[in-house]
Amino acid sequence: QIKPVDIRDFLSNLDEVRRPQRERYQQVIARAYEELCRQDGRSENPALAPAINDPFKESWRQAPDNQATQFLSVDQCLATIKALRSRLQVLELASDMTIAARWREYRDMTIVAVMLGTGLRPVELGQLHPCAPSDQRCASPGTDESCHAGSYRQQMGDQADGSVNDATAFA
């Protein structure tokens, strides 16, 4: 059985979590317990603020706010898609690019298209582990067997003639 002290301990150990997220945790826990108490016919909710009486409340609430989230407008999305299509046409006609430069261009365009199409934020992209898509094939980080972009490129098909697999699915 959960006691107010358990919830207080949980909330006081959220050192790396910003204030609004902590407040949402507290609200979600309180709502969940409210429903559980209703179902069990009990009236004591261990997650209500008076029951928790967080001794670190002042410092807890002084945590920095979350960073503002910005979204692209519809016009910005359409302009981005137009720019990607335009760049794709240029790449298809360009004959003066090295294979590596062409591959990077396709890669960068694909990243932008995936982020645009899925809502993946830059901060989330930066937090992805290189082995995230297939953890079972990856060894511990820092070992020689860990995933590397070069081996991934080989698996995905830098072809013998130097061409790169089609990275234009977004077009």
Coordinates of N, CA and C in Angstrom, one line a residue:
Q1 N 0.8 -1.2 0.0 CA 0.0 0.0 0.0 C 0.9 1.2 0.0
I2 N 0.5 2.2 -0.8 CA 1.3 3.4 -1.0 C 0.9 4.4 0.1
K3 N 1.9 5.0 0.7 CA 1.6 6.0 1.8 C 2.1 7.4 1.3
P4 N 1.6 8.4 1.9 CA 2.0 9.8 1.5 C 3.6 9.9 1.5
V5 N 4.3 9.3 2.4 CA 5.7 9.4 2.5 C 6.3 8.8 1.2
D6 N 5.7 7.8 0.6 CA 6.3 7.2 -0.6 C 6.2 8.2 -1.8
I7 N 5.1 8.9 -1.9 CA 4.9 9.9 -2.9 C 5.8 11.1 -2.7
R8 N 5.9 11.5 -1.4 CA 6.8 12.6 -1.1 C 8.2 12.3 -1.5
D9 N 8.7 11.1 -1.2 CA 10.0 10.6 -1.5 C 10.2 10.6 -3.0
F10 N 9.2 10.1 -3.8 CA 9.3 10.1 -5.2 C 9.5 11.6 -5.8
L11 N 8.6 12.5 -5.3 CA 8.6 13.8 -5.8 C 9.9 14.6 -5.4
S12 N 10.4 14.3 -4.2 CA 11.6 15.0 -3.8 C 12.9 14.5 -4.5
N13 N 12.8 13.3 -5.2 CA 14.0 12.8 -5.9 C 14.0 13.1 -7.4
L14 N 13.2 14.0 -7.8 CA 13.1 14.4 -9.2 C 14.1 15.6 -9.4
D15 N 15.3 15.5 -9.1 CA 16.3 16.6 -9.2 C 16.4 17.1 -10.6
E16 N 16.4 16.2 -11.6 CA 16.7 16.6 -13.0 C 15.4 17.0 -13.7
V17 N 14.3 16.9 -13.1 CA 13.0 17.2 -13.8 C 12.6 18.6 -13.5
R18 N 12.2 19.3 -14.5 CA 11.8 20.7 -14.4 C 10.5 20.8 -13.7
R19 N 10.2 22.0 -13.2 CA 9.1 22.3 -12.3 C 7.7 21.9 -13.0
P20 N 7.4 22.3 -14.2 CA 6.1 22.0 -14.7 C 5.9 20.5 -14.8
Q21 N 6.9 19.7 -15.1 CA 6.8 18.3 -15.2 C 6.6 17.7 -13.9
R22 N 7.2 18.2 -12.8 CA 7.0 17.7 -11.5 C 5.6 17.9 -11.0
E23 N 5.1 19.1 -11.4 CA 3.7 19.4 -11.0 C 2.7 18.5 -11.7
R24 N 3.0 18.2 -13.0 CA 2.2 17.3 -13.7 C 2.2 15.9 -13.1
Y25 N 3.4 15.4 -12.7 CA 3.5 14.2 -12.0 C 2.6 14.1 -10.8
Q26 N 2.7 15.2 -10.0 CA 1.9 15.2 -8.8 C 0.4 15.2 -9.1
Q27 N 0.0 15.9 -10.1 CA -1.4 16.0 -10.5 C -1.9 14.6 -11.0
V28 N -1.1 14.0 -11.9 CA -1.4 12.7 -12.4 C -1.5 11.6 -11.3
I29 N -0.6 11.6 -10.4 CA -0.6 10.7 -9.3 C -1.9 10.9 -8.4
A30 N -2.2 12.2 -8.1 CA -3.4 12.5 -7.3 C -4.7 12.1 -8.1
R31 N -4.7 12.3 -9.4 CA -5.9 11.9 -10.1 C -6.1 10.4 -10.2
A32 N -4.9 9.7 -10.4 CA -5.0 8.2 -10.4 C -5.4 7.7 -9.1
Y33 N -4.9 8.2 -8.0 CA -5.3 7.7 -6.7 C -6.7 8.1 -6.3
E34 N -7.2 9.2 -6.9 CA -8.6 9.6 -6.7 C -9.5 8.6 -7.3
E35 N -9.2 8.1 -8.5 CA -10.0 7.1 -9.1 C -9.9 5.8 -8.4
L36 N -8.7 5.4 -8.0 CA -8.5 4.1 -7.2 C -9.3 4.2 -5.9
C37 N -9.2 5.3 -5.2 CA -10.0 5.4 -3.9 C -11.5 5.4 -4.2
R38 N -11.9 6.0 -5.3 CA -13.4 5.9 -5.6 C -13.8 4.4 -5.9
Q39 N -13.0 3.7 -6.6 CA -13.3 2.3 -6.9 C -13.3 1.4 -5.7
D40 N -12.3 1.7 -4.8 CA -12.2 0.9 -3.5 C -13.2 1.4 -2.4
G41 N -13.8 2.5 -2.6 CA -14.7 3.1 -1.6 C -14.0 3.7 -0.4
R42 N -12.7 4.1 -0.7 CA -11.9 4.7 0.4 C -11.9 6.2 0.2
S43 N -11.7 7.0 1.2 CA -11.7 8.4 1.1 C -10.3 9.0 1.2
E44 N -9.4 8.3 1.7 CA -8.0 8.8 1.9 C -7.2 8.7 0.6
N45 N -6.8 9.8 0.1 CA -6.0 9.8 -1.1 C -4.6 10.2 -0.7
P46 N -3.6 9.3 -0.7 CA -2.3 9.6 -0.3 C -1.5 10.6 -1.1
A47 N -2.1 10.9 -2.3 CA -1.4 11.8 -3.2 C -1.9 13.3 -3.2
L48 N -2.8 13.6 -2.4 CA -3.3 15.0 -2.3 C -2.2 15.8 -1.6
A49 N -2.1 17.1 -2.1 CA -1.1 18.0 -1.6 C -0.9 18.1 -0.1
P50 N -2.0 18.2 0.7 CA -1.9 18.3 2.1 C -1.3 17.0 2.7
A51 N -1.6 15.9 2.1 CA -1.1 14.6 2.7 C 0.4 14.5 2.4
I52 N 0.8 15.1 1.3 CA 2.2 15.0 0.9 C 3.1 15.9 1.7
N53 N 2.7 17.2 1.8 CA 3.4 18.2 2.6 C 4.9 18.1 2.4
D54 N 5.2 18.3 1.1 CA 6.6 18.2 0.7 C 7.5 19.1 1.4
P55 N 8.5 18.6 2.2 CA 9.4 19.5 2.9 C 10.3 20.3 2.0
F56 N 10.5 19.8 0.7 CA 11.4 20.5 -0.2 C 10.5 21.3 -1.2
K57 N 9.3 21.6 -0.8 CA 8.4 22.3 -1.8 C 8.9 23.6 -2.3
E58 N 9.5 24.4 -1.5 CA 10.0 25.7 -1.9 C 11.1 25.5 -3.0
S59 N 12.1 24.7 -2.7 CA 13.1 24.5 -3.7 C 12.6 23.7 -4.9
W60 N 11.7 22.8 -4.6 CA 11.1 22.0 -5.7 C 10.4 22.9 -6.7
R61 N 9.7 23.9 -6.2 CA 8.9 24.8 -7.1 C 9.9 25.9 -7.7
Q62 N 11.1 26.0 -7.2 CA 12.0 27.0 -7.8 C 12.8 26.4 -8.9
A63 N 12.5 25.1 -9.3 CA 13.2 24.5 -10.4 C 12.9 25.3 -11.7
P64 N 13.8 25.3 -12.6 CA 13.6 26.1 -13.8 C 12.4 25.6 -14.6
D65 N 11.8 26.5 -15.4 CA 10.7 26.1 -16.2 C 11.2 25.3 -17.4
N66 N 10.3 24.5 -18.0 CA 10.6 23.9 -19.3 C 10.9 24.9 -20.4
Q67 N 11.7 24.5 -21.3 CA 11.9 25.3 -22.5 C 10.7 25.5 -23.3
A68 N 10.5 26.6 -23.9 CA 9.3 26.9 -24.7 C 9.4 25.9 -25.9
T69 N 8.2 25.4 -26.3 CA 8.2 24.5 -27.4 C 7.6 25.3 -28.6
Q70 N 8.3 25.2 -29.7 CA 7.9 26.0 -30.9 C 7.5 25.0 -31.9
F71 N 6.4 25.3 -32.7 CA 5.9 24.5 -33.7 C 6.0 25.3 -35.0
L72 N 6.1 24.6 -36.1 CA 6.1 25.2 -37.4 C 4.6 25.5 -37.8
S73 N 4.4 26.6 -38.4 CA 3.1 26.9 -38.9 C 2.8 26.1 -40.2
V74 N 1.6 26.0 -40.6 CA 1.3 25.3 -41.8 C 2.1 25.8 -43.0
D75 N 2.2 27.2 -43.1 CA 3.0 27.8 -44.2 C 4.4 27.4 -44.1
Q76 N 5.0 27.3 -42.9 CA 6.4 26.9 -42.7 C 6.6 25.5 -43.1
C77 N 5.6 24.6 -42.8 CA 5.7 23.2 -43.2 C 5.7 23.1 -44.7
L78 N 4.8 23.8 -45.3 CA 4.7 23.7 -46.8 C 6.0 24.3 -47.4
A79 N 6.5 25.4 -46.9 CA 7.7 25.9 -47.4 C 8.9 24.9 -47.3
T80 N 8.9 24.2 -46.2 CA 10.0 23.2 -45.9 C 9.9 22.1 -46.9
I81 N 8.7 21.6 -47.2 CA 8.5 20.5 -48.1 C 8.9 21.0 -49.5
K82 N 8.5 22.2 -49.9 CA 8.9 22.8 -51.2 C 10.4 22.9 -51.3
A83 N 11.1 23.3 -50.3 CA 12.5 23.4 -50.3 C 13.2 22.1 -50.4
L84 N 12.6 21.1 -49.7 CA 13.1 19.7 -49.8 C 13.0 19.2 -51.3
R85 N 11.8 19.4 -51.9 CA 11.6 18.9 -53.2 C 12.5 19.6 -54.2
S86 N 12.7 20.9 -54.0 CA 13.6 21.7 -54.9 C 15.0 21.2 -54.8
R87 N 15.5 21.0 -53.5 CA 16.8 20.5 -53.3 C 17.0 19.1 -53.9
L88 N 16.0 18.3 -53.8 CA 16.0 17.0 -54.4 C 16.3 17.0 -55.9
Q89 N 15.6 17.9 -56.6 CA 15.7 18.1 -58.0 C 17.1 18.6 -58.4
V90 N 17.7 19.5 -57.6 CA 19.1 19.9 -57.8 C 20.0 18.8 -57.6
L91 N 19.8 18.0 -56.6 CA 20.7 16.8 -56.3 C 20.7 15.8 -57.5
E92 N 19.5 15.6 -58.0 CA 19.4 14.6 -59.1 C 20.1 15.1 -60.3
L93 N 20.2 16.4 -60.5 CA 20.9 16.9 -61.7 C 22.3 17.2 -61.5
A94 N 22.8 17.3 -60.2 CA 24.1 17.7 -59.9 C 25.1 16.6 -60.3
S95 N 26.1 17.0 -61.1 CA 27.1 16.0 -61.4 C 28.5 16.3 -60.8
D96 N 28.6 17.4 -60.1 CA 29.9 17.8 -59.6 C 30.1 17.5 -58.1
M97 N 29.2 16.7 -57.6 CA 29.3 16.4 -56.1 C 30.0 15.0 -55.9
T98 N 30.7 15.0 -54.8 CA 31.3 13.7 -54.5 C 30.2 12.8 -53.9
I99 N 30.5 11.5 -53.9 CA 29.6 10.5 -53.4 C 29.2 10.8 -51.9
A100 N 30.3 11.2 -51.2 CA 30.1 11.5 -49.7 C 29.2 12.7 -49.5
A101 N 29.5 13.8 -50.4 CA 28.7 15.0 -50.2 C 27.2 14.7 -50.6
R102 N 27.0 14.0 -51.7 CA 25.7 13.6 -52.1 C 25.0 12.8 -51.0
W103 N 25.7 11.9 -50.4 CA 25.1 11.0 -49.4 C 24.7 11.9 -48.2
R104 N 25.6 12.9 -47.8 CA 25.2 13.8 -46.7 C 24.0 14.6 -47.0
E105 N 23.9 15.1 -48.2 CA 22.7 15.9 -48.6 C 21.4 15.1 -48.5
Y106 N 21.5 13.9 -49.0 CA 20.3 13.0 -48.9 C 20.0 12.7 -47.4
R107 N 21.0 12.4 -46.7 CA 20.9 12.1 -45.2 C 20.2 13.3 -44.5
D108 N 20.7 14.5 -44.7 CA 20.2 15.7 -44.1 C 18.8 16.0 -44.5
M109 N 18.5 15.8 -45.7 CA 17.1 16.0 -46.2 C 16.2 15.0 -45.6
T110 N 16.6 13.8 -45.5 CA 15.8 12.7 -44.9 C 15.5 13.0 -43.4
I111 N 16.5 13.4 -42.7 CA 16.4 13.8 -41.3 C 15.3 14.9 -41.2
V112 N 15.4 15.9 -42.0 CA 14.4 17.0 -41.9 C 13.0 16.5 -42.3
A113 N 12.9 15.6 -43.3 CA 11.6 15.1 -43.7 C 11.0 14.2 -42.6
V114 N 11.9 13.4 -41.9 CA 11.4 12.5 -40.8 C 10.9 13.4 -39.7
M115 N 11.7 14.4 -39.3 CA 11.3 15.3 -38.2 C 10.0 16.0 -38.5
L116 N 9.9 16.5 -39.7 CA 8.7 17.2 -40.1 C 7.5 16.2 -40.1
G117 N 7.6 15.0 -40.6 CA 6.5 14.1 -40.8 C 6.1 13.4 -39.5
T118 N 7.0 13.3 -38.5 CA 6.7 12.6 -37.3 C 6.6 13.5 -36.0
G119 N 7.0 14.7 -36.2 CA 7.0 15.6 -35.0 C 8.2 15.4 -34.1
L120 N 9.2 14.7 -34.5 CA 10.4 14.5 -33.7 C 11.1 15.9 -33.6
R121 N 11.3 16.2 -32.3 CA 12.0 17.5 -32.0 C 13.5 17.3 -32.0
P122 N 14.2 18.4 -32.3 CA 15.7 18.4 -32.4 C 16.3 17.8 -31.1
V123 N 15.7 18.2 -30.0 CA 16.3 17.7 -28.7 C 16.1 16.2 -28.6
E124 N 15.0 15.7 -29.1 CA 14.8 14.2 -29.1 C 15.7 13.5 -30.1
L125 N 16.0 14.1 -31.2 CA 16.9 13.6 -32.1 C 18.3 13.5 -31.5
G126 N 18.7 14.5 -30.8 CA 20.0 14.5 -30.1 C 20.1 13.5 -29.0
Q127 N 19.0 13.1 -28.5 CA 19.0 12.1 -27.4 C 18.9 10.7 -27.9
L128 N 18.7 10.5 -29.2 CA 18.6 9.1 -29.7 C 19.9 8.4 -29.6
H129 N 19.9 7.2 -29.1 CA 21.1 6.4 -29.1 C 21.3 5.8 -30.5
P130 N 22.5 5.7 -31.0 CA 22.7 5.2 -32.3 C 22.2 3.8 -32.5
C131 N 22.0 3.0 -31.5 CA 21.5 1.6 -31.6 C 20.0 1.5 -31.3
A132 N 19.4 2.6 -31.1 CA 17.9 2.6 -30.7 C 17.1 1.7 -31.6
P133 N 17.2 1.8 -33.0 CA 16.4 1.0 -33.8 C 16.5 -0.5 -33.6
S134 N 17.7 -1.0 -33.2 CA 17.9 -2.4 -33.1 C 18.9 -2.7 -32.0
D135 N 18.4 -2.6 -30.7 CA 19.3 -2.8 -29.6 C 19.8 -4.2 -29.5
Q136 N 19.1 -5.2 -30.0 CA 19.6 -6.5 -29.9 C 20.9 -6.8 -30.6
R137 N 21.2 -6.0 -31.6 CA 22.4 -6.1 -32.4 C 23.6 -5.4 -31.8
C138 N 23.4 -4.5 -30.9 CA 24.4 -3.6 -30.4 C 24.9 -4.1 -29.0
A139 N 26.2 -4.0 -28.9 CA 26.8 -4.3 -27.6 C 26.8 -3.1 -26.7
S140 N 27.4 -3.2 -25.6 CA 27.5 -2.1 -24.6 C 28.2 -0.9 -25.2
P141 N 27.7 0.3 -24.8 CA 28.4 1.5 -25.3 C 29.8 1.5 -25.0
G142 N 30.6 2.0 -25.9 CA 32.1 2.1 -25.6 C 32.9 0.9 -26.0
T143 N 32.2 -0.2 -26.5 CA 32.9 -1.4 -26.9 C 33.1 -1.3 -28.4
D144 N 34.0 -2.2 -28.9 CA 34.3 -2.2 -30.4 C 33.1 -2.7 -31.1
E145 N 32.2 -3.4 -30.5 CA 31.0 -4.0 -31.2 C 29.8 -3.0 -31.2
S146 N 29.9 -1.8 -30.6 CA 28.8 -0.9 -30.6 C 28.6 -0.4 -32.0
C147 N 27.4 0.1 -32.2 CA 27.0 0.5 -33.6 C 27.8 1.7 -34.0
H148 N 28.1 1.8 -35.3 CA 28.7 3.0 -35.8 C 28.0 3.3 -37.1
A149 N 28.0 4.6 -37.4 CA 27.3 5.0 -38.6 C 27.9 4.4 -39.9
G150 N 29.2 4.2 -39.9 CA 29.8 3.6 -41.1 C 29.3 2.2 -41.3
S151 N 29.2 1.4 -40.3 CA 28.7 0.0 -40.5 C 27.3 0.0 -40.9
Y152 N 26.5 1.0 -40.3 CA 25.1 1.1 -40.7 C 25.0 1.4 -42.2
R153 N 25.8 2.3 -42.7 CA 25.8 2.7 -44.1 C 26.1 1.4 -44.9
Q154 N 27.0 0.6 -44.5 CA 27.3 -0.6 -45.2 C 26.1 -1.5 -45.2
Q155 N 25.5 -1.7 -44.1 CA 24.3 -2.6 -44.0 C 23.2 -2.0 -44.9
M156 N 23.0 -0.7 -44.9 CA 21.9 -0.1 -45.7 C 22.2 0.1 -47.1
G157 N 23.5 -0.1 -47.5 CA 23.7 -0.2 -48.9 C 24.5 0.9 -49.7
D158 N 25.7 1.3 -49.2 CA 26.5 2.1 -50.1 C 26.8 1.0 -51.2
Q159 N 26.4 1.2 -52.4 CA 26.5 0.2 -53.4 C 27.8 0.2 -54.0
A160 N 28.2 -0.9 -54.6 CA 29.5 -1.1 -55.2 C 29.8 0.0 -56.3
D161 N 28.8 0.5 -57.0 CA 29.0 1.6 -57.9 C 29.1 2.9 -57.3
G162 N 29.0 3.0 -56.0 CA 29.1 4.3 -55.3 C 27.8 5.0 -55.1
S163 N 26.8 4.5 -55.7 CA 25.5 5.2 -55.5 C 25.0 4.9 -54.1
V164 N 24.1 5.7 -53.6 CA 23.5 5.5 -52.3 C 22.1 5.1 -52.4
N165 N 21.6 4.2 -51.5 CA 20.2 3.8 -51.6 C 19.3 5.1 -51.6
D166 N 18.1 4.9 -52.2 CA 17.2 6.0 -52.4 C 16.8 6.6 -51.0
A167 N 17.1 7.8 -50.7 CA 16.8 8.5 -49.5 C 15.7 9.5 -49.7
T168 N 14.9 9.3 -50.8 CA 14.0 10.3 -51.2 C 12.5 9.9 -51.0
A169 N 12.2 9.1 -50.1 CA 10.9 8.6 -49.8 C 9.9 9.7 -49.4
F170 N 10.5 10.8 -49.0 CA 9.7 11.9 -48.5 C 9.1 12.8 -49.6
A171 N 9.7 12.6 -50.8 CA 9.3 13.5 -51.9 C 7.9 13.2 -52.5

